[in-house]
């Protein structure tokens, strides 16, 4: 077992997983404290590194694409103070940090963990229910529906209709964007059958963020919702199986795609995705029907 204890937090590696616990130092970000302890399985890791500085260094974990709903929902836009996969290391613990890196890297090699993307989330995301107040609204999520309530600063385009409830089944995607310079951030939900996007300031499906202390906490709501949406790999498989729009002229298909054996192979692939839990029953049925129509 390898362990490193710092004011910024404690990382423990037992050979199978890393346990990341945020520190209680006043400089530890609010997001990391609210997120709490993380258990990262070895299979979710793509790599680990340690960067030395004159006064302090930094341990960094690199997760495989698609392994963590938090990283997917935030699009890699979490800055250093809020990134739970970084640990500030004091200069007198550089040797311990290097040993920690060696232990994790050796385990990755011994277990032959690939560094490529995964087709299912390997971390569960933030626990629910949770509620965050920031920017012009309050976003709450209970695992089945999102509720958006508006503060007095919200535009009439939002507040006039009152609180908004979005069932999880109606949400196609979620996005968190931090405030950058003079450009405000947002937490936005893409809702099926909703009109085209409007600026977050006027979008009833978005909370506009102004760069204050609690803004990063909205990323927790985004991650909790993302963890319960179909994995991007499942959506990609569904899109691939979906027939082309009948209103558009079909492009000439390669001979292999028209081959009966190729379609049978596609059905077997969809069956494997369904058995492994990547595709839900509904998604599997739709994808299978699309392939059968092509046959």
Tab-separated table of C-alpha atoms in Angstrom:
chain	number	residue	atom	x	y	z
A	1	UNK	CA	0.000	0.000	0.000
A	2	UNK	CA	1.157	3.540	-0.778
A	3	UNK	CA	-0.043	6.636	1.062
A	4	UNK	CA	0.686	10.349	0.969
A	5	UNK	CA	-0.812	12.751	3.525
A	6	UNK	CA	-0.803	16.508	2.878
A	7	UNK	CA	-2.737	19.571	3.988
A	8	UNK	CA	-4.369	19.536	0.554
A	9	UNK	CA	-5.612	15.985	1.052
A	10	UNK	CA	-4.705	12.319	1.454
A	11	UNK	CA	-4.231	9.778	-1.326
A	12	UNK	CA	-4.101	6.057	-0.559
A	13	UNK	CA	-3.442	3.278	-3.079
A	14	UNK	CA	-4.134	-0.352	-2.088
A	15	UNK	CA	-3.262	-2.003	-5.407
A	16	UNK	CA	-6.836	-2.049	-6.723
A	17	UNK	CA	-8.060	1.518	-6.271
A	18	UNK	CA	-7.054	4.987	-5.144
A	19	UNK	CA	-8.901	6.655	-2.286
A	20	UNK	CA	-8.771	10.457	-2.616
A	21	UNK	CA	-9.764	12.407	0.486
A	22	UNK	CA	-9.772	16.224	0.408
A	23	UNK	CA	-7.906	18.000	3.196
A	24	UNK	CA	-9.401	20.330	5.767
A	25	UNK	CA	-7.056	23.191	4.989
A	26	UNK	CA	-8.789	26.518	4.327
A	27	UNK	CA	-7.274	26.578	0.832
A	28	UNK	CA	-9.078	23.381	-0.229
A	29	UNK	CA	-11.843	24.397	-2.632
A	30	UNK	CA	-15.530	24.254	-1.735
A	31	UNK	CA	-16.218	21.885	-4.635
A	32	UNK	CA	-13.663	19.320	-3.448
A	33	UNK	CA	-14.994	19.478	0.117
A	34	UNK	CA	-18.588	19.000	-1.047
A	35	UNK	CA	-17.610	16.189	-3.436
A	36	UNK	CA	-15.930	14.393	-0.542
A	37	UNK	CA	-13.937	11.189	-0.707
A	38	UNK	CA	-13.516	9.546	-4.117
A	39	UNK	CA	-12.735	5.890	-4.789
A	40	UNK	CA	-11.062	5.603	-8.187
A	41	UNK	CA	-10.656	2.020	-9.472
A	42	UNK	CA	-7.343	1.225	-11.126
A	43	UNK	CA	-9.223	0.371	-14.337
A	44	UNK	CA	-10.341	4.022	-14.603
A	45	UNK	CA	-6.777	5.364	-14.736
A	46	UNK	CA	-4.917	6.291	-17.892
A	47	UNK	CA	-1.827	7.535	-16.038
A	48	UNK	CA	-0.293	9.435	-13.122
A	49	UNK	CA	2.424	12.093	-12.950
A	50	UNK	CA	4.288	14.243	-10.437
A	51	UNK	CA	5.523	17.759	-11.193
A	52	UNK	CA	8.104	19.316	-8.898
A	53	UNK	CA	8.342	23.004	-8.082
A	54	UNK	CA	10.625	25.089	-5.873
A	55	UNK	CA	8.199	25.276	-2.960
A	56	UNK	CA	5.624	22.647	-3.817
A	57	UNK	CA	4.814	20.003	-6.374
A	58	UNK	CA	1.641	18.502	-7.777
A	59	UNK	CA	0.418	14.951	-8.199
A	60	UNK	CA	-1.929	14.514	-11.149
A	61	UNK	CA	-4.171	11.635	-12.135
A	62	UNK	CA	-5.263	11.221	-15.744
A	63	UNK	CA	-8.491	9.280	-16.103
A	64	UNK	CA	-9.581	7.337	-19.148
A	65	UNK	CA	-12.049	9.154	-21.391
A	66	UNK	CA	-15.613	8.358	-20.402
A	67	UNK	CA	-14.728	6.922	-16.979
A	68	UNK	CA	-15.936	9.841	-14.833
A	69	UNK	CA	-19.266	11.686	-15.301
A	70	UNK	CA	-17.822	14.768	-13.552
A	71	UNK	CA	-15.035	15.154	-16.108
A	72	UNK	CA	-17.440	14.501	-18.971
A	73	UNK	CA	-20.047	17.013	-17.785
A	74	UNK	CA	-17.443	19.736	-17.215
A	75	UNK	CA	-15.557	19.031	-20.439
A	76	UNK	CA	-12.185	19.213	-18.710
A	77	UNK	CA	-12.814	22.824	-17.667
A	78	UNK	CA	-12.299	22.371	-13.921
A	79	UNK	CA	-9.396	24.599	-12.886
A	80	UNK	CA	-6.613	23.479	-10.529
A	81	UNK	CA	-8.195	24.509	-7.211
A	82	UNK	CA	-11.347	22.520	-8.013
A	83	UNK	CA	-9.880	19.484	-9.815
A	84	UNK	CA	-10.205	16.489	-7.420
A	85	UNK	CA	-7.555	14.582	-9.376
A	86	UNK	CA	-4.712	16.889	-8.363
A	87	UNK	CA	-2.889	17.003	-5.024
A	88	UNK	CA	-0.576	19.762	-3.816
A	89	UNK	CA	2.611	18.215	-2.384
A	90	UNK	CA	4.997	20.003	-0.004
A	91	UNK	CA	8.694	19.933	-0.951
A	92	UNK	CA	9.696	17.678	1.968
A	93	UNK	CA	7.385	14.952	0.631
A	94	UNK	CA	8.727	14.775	-2.933
A	95	UNK	CA	10.275	11.362	-2.268
A	96	UNK	CA	6.949	9.988	-1.016
A	97	UNK	CA	5.162	11.389	-4.066
A	98	UNK	CA	7.647	9.761	-6.441
A	99	UNK	CA	7.242	6.433	-4.643
A	100	UNK	CA	3.460	6.777	-4.900
A	101	UNK	CA	3.719	7.378	-8.665
A	102	UNK	CA	5.962	4.332	-9.100
A	103	UNK	CA	3.533	2.085	-7.202
A	104	UNK	CA	0.535	3.165	-9.299
A	105	UNK	CA	2.445	2.900	-12.577
A	106	UNK	CA	3.709	-0.578	-11.712
A	107	UNK	CA	0.155	-1.679	-10.932
A	108	UNK	CA	-1.084	-0.295	-14.263
A	109	UNK	CA	1.629	-2.266	-16.059
A	110	UNK	CA	1.056	-5.489	-14.140
A	111	UNK	CA	-2.719	-5.365	-14.651
A	112	UNK	CA	-2.216	-4.265	-18.283
A	113	UNK	CA	-4.793	-1.509	-17.879
A	114	UNK	CA	-5.373	0.160	-21.268
A	115	UNK	CA	-5.283	3.953	-21.454
A	116	UNK	CA	-7.993	4.281	-24.094
A	117	UNK	CA	-11.626	5.335	-23.610
A	118	UNK	CA	-14.205	3.212	-21.808
A	119	UNK	CA	-17.821	2.456	-22.757
A	120	UNK	CA	-19.326	2.796	-19.262
A	121	UNK	CA	-18.831	5.089	-16.271
A	122	UNK	CA	-16.415	3.609	-13.722
A	123	UNK	CA	-17.187	6.231	-11.069
A	124	UNK	CA	-20.715	6.790	-9.726
A	125	UNK	CA	-20.777	10.586	-9.709
A	126	UNK	CA	-21.957	12.798	-6.814
A	127	UNK	CA	-24.583	11.383	-4.476
A	128	UNK	CA	-28.161	12.653	-4.579
A	129	UNK	CA	-30.302	14.423	-3.580
A	130	UNK	CA	-28.393	17.665	-3.884
A	131	UNK	CA	-29.229	21.331	-4.311
A	132	UNK	CA	-26.995	24.250	-5.282
A	133	UNK	CA	-27.720	27.974	-5.231
A	134	UNK	CA	-25.537	30.095	-7.516
A	135	UNK	CA	-25.875	32.718	-10.217
A	136	UNK	CA	-29.482	33.517	-11.097
A	137	UNK	CA	-31.033	30.273	-9.860
A	138	UNK	CA	-31.169	27.188	-7.654
A	139	UNK	CA	-30.672	23.761	-9.248
A	140	UNK	CA	-31.834	20.637	-7.395
A	141	UNK	CA	-31.664	16.991	-8.451
A	142	UNK	CA	-33.191	13.987	-6.684
A	143	UNK	CA	-32.043	11.287	-9.091
A	144	UNK	CA	-35.202	11.402	-11.214
A	145	UNK	CA	-35.876	15.056	-11.972
A	146	UNK	CA	-34.155	18.433	-12.045
A	147	UNK	CA	-35.865	21.425	-10.486
A	148	UNK	CA	-34.826	24.963	-11.406
A	149	UNK	CA	-35.932	27.882	-9.244
A	150	UNK	CA	-35.164	31.504	-10.024
A	151	UNK	CA	-33.732	34.270	-7.879
A	152	UNK	CA	-34.866	37.862	-8.076
A	153	UNK	CA	-31.898	38.666	-10.369
A	154	UNK	CA	-33.160	36.282	-13.072
A	155	UNK	CA	-34.591	37.717	-16.285
A	156	UNK	CA	-38.374	37.807	-16.722
A	157	UNK	CA	-38.054	35.289	-19.547
A	158	UNK	CA	-37.184	32.734	-16.863
A	159	UNK	CA	-38.923	33.883	-13.693
A	160	UNK	CA	-42.295	34.658	-15.306
A	161	UNK	CA	-43.102	30.966	-15.735
A	162	UNK	CA	-42.036	30.109	-12.178
A	163	UNK	CA	-39.968	27.077	-11.099
A	164	UNK	CA	-39.212	24.519	-13.796
A	165	UNK	CA	-39.133	20.729	-13.412
A	166	UNK	CA	-37.265	18.582	-15.932
A	167	UNK	CA	-37.785	14.796	-15.762
A	168	UNK	CA	-34.572	12.898	-16.377
A	169	UNK	CA	-36.191	11.151	-19.367
A	170	UNK	CA	-36.576	14.558	-21.089
A	171	UNK	CA	-32.917	15.554	-20.674
A	172	UNK	CA	-30.668	14.729	-23.627
A	173	UNK	CA	-27.457	16.353	-22.356
A	174	UNK	CA	-26.033	18.558	-19.611
A	175	UNK	CA	-23.186	21.063	-19.721
A	176	UNK	CA	-21.327	23.123	-17.145
A	177	UNK	CA	-19.269	26.096	-18.289
A	178	UNK	CA	-17.235	28.231	-15.829
A	179	UNK	CA	-17.002	32.001	-15.961
A	180	UNK	CA	-14.004	33.059	-18.054
A	181	UNK	CA	-12.940	36.714	-18.048
A	182	UNK	CA	-15.967	38.854	-18.852
A	183	UNK	CA	-17.945	35.914	-20.218
A	184	UNK	CA	-20.446	34.412	-17.764
A	185	UNK	CA	-20.636	30.682	-17.157
A	186	UNK	CA	-23.698	28.456	-17.047
A	187	UNK	CA	-25.280	25.130	-16.178
A	188	UNK	CA	-27.417	24.142	-19.154
A	189	UNK	CA	-29.748	21.206	-19.778
A	190	UNK	CA	-30.511	20.214	-23.345
A	191	UNK	CA	-34.148	19.156	-23.352
A	192	UNK	CA	-35.683	16.991	-26.058
A	193	UNK	CA	-38.172	18.755	-28.356
A	194	UNK	CA	-37.129	22.155	-26.938
A	195	UNK	CA	-36.537	25.090	-29.319
A	196	UNK	CA	-32.992	26.018	-30.371
A	197	UNK	CA	-30.476	27.303	-27.854
A	198	UNK	CA	-30.765	30.829	-26.530
A	199	UNK	CA	-28.250	32.654	-24.309
A	200	UNK	CA	-28.226	31.178	-20.755
A	201	UNK	CA	-29.395	34.543	-19.431
A	202	UNK	CA	-32.793	33.931	-21.093
A	203	UNK	CA	-32.831	30.132	-21.343
A	204	UNK	CA	-35.373	28.573	-18.910
A	205	UNK	CA	-33.329	25.357	-19.009
A	206	UNK	CA	-30.092	27.038	-17.908
A	207	UNK	CA	-28.676	28.734	-14.809
A	208	UNK	CA	-26.391	31.659	-15.607
A	209	UNK	CA	-23.229	31.878	-13.465
A	210	UNK	CA	-21.376	35.091	-12.643
A	211	UNK	CA	-18.050	33.915	-11.280
A	212	UNK	CA	-18.789	33.760	-7.558
A	213	UNK	CA	-17.552	31.250	-4.977
A	214	UNK	CA	-20.396	28.725	-5.306
A	215	UNK	CA	-20.375	28.566	-9.117
A	216	UNK	CA	-18.203	25.402	-9.264
A	217	UNK	CA	-20.767	23.556	-7.122
A	218	UNK	CA	-23.123	23.593	-10.105
A	219	UNK	CA	-20.670	21.133	-11.682
A	220	UNK	CA	-21.806	18.610	-9.043
A	221	UNK	CA	-25.395	18.870	-10.288
A	222	UNK	CA	-24.173	18.471	-13.856
A	223	UNK	CA	-22.141	15.365	-12.929
A	224	UNK	CA	-24.982	13.757	-10.938
A	225	UNK	CA	-27.322	14.127	-13.921
A	226	UNK	CA	-24.646	13.008	-16.389
A	227	UNK	CA	-24.049	9.815	-14.395
A	228	UNK	CA	-27.701	8.843	-14.941
A	229	UNK	CA	-27.840	9.649	-18.652
A	230	UNK	CA	-26.841	7.071	-21.290
A	231	UNK	CA	-23.065	6.830	-21.604
A	232	UNK	CA	-21.634	8.650	-24.667
A	233	UNK	CA	-20.533	5.277	-26.076
A	234	UNK	CA	-24.139	4.043	-25.948
A	235	UNK	CA	-25.396	7.169	-27.710
A	236	UNK	CA	-22.758	6.762	-30.398
A	237	UNK	CA	-23.821	3.159	-30.973
A	238	UNK	CA	-27.457	4.233	-31.200
A	239	UNK	CA	-26.659	6.998	-33.677
A	240	UNK	CA	-24.676	4.573	-35.805
A	241	UNK	CA	-27.605	2.165	-35.950
A	242	UNK	CA	-30.214	4.864	-36.594
A	243	UNK	CA	-31.392	5.010	-40.247
A	244	UNK	CA	-30.700	8.145	-42.276
A	245	UNK	CA	-33.300	10.923	-42.447
A	246	UNK	CA	-35.841	9.942	-45.082
A	247	UNK	CA	-35.988	13.519	-46.334
A	248	UNK	CA	-32.335	13.502	-47.338
A	249	UNK	CA	-30.843	11.629	-50.256
A	250	UNK	CA	-29.013	8.537	-48.963
A	251	UNK	CA	-25.322	8.376	-49.683
A	252	UNK	CA	-24.041	5.333	-51.577
A	253	UNK	CA	-23.314	2.632	-48.987
A	254	UNK	CA	-20.179	0.501	-49.106
A	255	UNK	CA	-20.775	-3.063	-50.165
A	256	UNK	CA	-19.855	-4.351	-46.699
A	257	UNK	CA	-22.658	-2.379	-45.084
A	258	UNK	CA	-25.221	-3.919	-47.411
A	259	UNK	CA	-23.921	-7.404	-46.806
A	260	UNK	CA	-26.218	-9.646	-44.792
A	261	UNK	CA	-23.340	-11.002	-42.686
A	262	UNK	CA	-22.254	-7.474	-41.732
A	263	UNK	CA	-25.752	-6.720	-40.425
A	264	UNK	CA	-25.767	-9.957	-38.447
A	265	UNK	CA	-22.443	-8.973	-36.891
A	266	UNK	CA	-23.963	-5.594	-35.996
A	267	UNK	CA	-26.845	-7.331	-34.232
A	268	UNK	CA	-24.388	-9.415	-32.205
A	269	UNK	CA	-22.466	-6.245	-31.230
A	270	UNK	CA	-25.688	-4.574	-30.080
A	271	UNK	CA	-26.542	-7.683	-28.070
A	272	UNK	CA	-23.175	-7.548	-26.312
A	273	UNK	CA	-23.623	-3.831	-25.530
A	274	UNK	CA	-27.063	-4.589	-24.103
A	275	UNK	CA	-25.858	-7.491	-21.946
A	276	UNK	CA	-22.994	-5.401	-20.570
A	277	UNK	CA	-25.393	-2.604	-19.596
A	278	UNK	CA	-24.103	-0.004	-22.059
A	279	UNK	CA	-27.460	0.061	-23.883
A	280	UNK	CA	-30.766	0.209	-22.000
A	281	UNK	CA	-33.654	-2.072	-22.992
A	282	UNK	CA	-35.313	0.777	-24.913
A	283	UNK	CA	-32.115	1.803	-26.709
A	284	UNK	CA	-31.346	-1.807	-27.620
A	285	UNK	CA	-34.847	-2.325	-29.032
A	286	UNK	CA	-34.650	0.829	-31.166
A	287	UNK	CA	-31.179	-0.007	-32.454
A	288	UNK	CA	-32.142	-3.619	-33.220
A	289	UNK	CA	-35.257	-2.519	-35.099
A	290	UNK	CA	-33.160	-0.127	-37.199
A	291	UNK	CA	-30.778	-2.927	-38.197
A	292	UNK	CA	-33.626	-5.329	-38.956
A	293	UNK	CA	-35.230	-2.768	-41.258
A	294	UNK	CA	-31.965	-2.515	-43.203
A	295	UNK	CA	-31.954	-6.326	-43.548
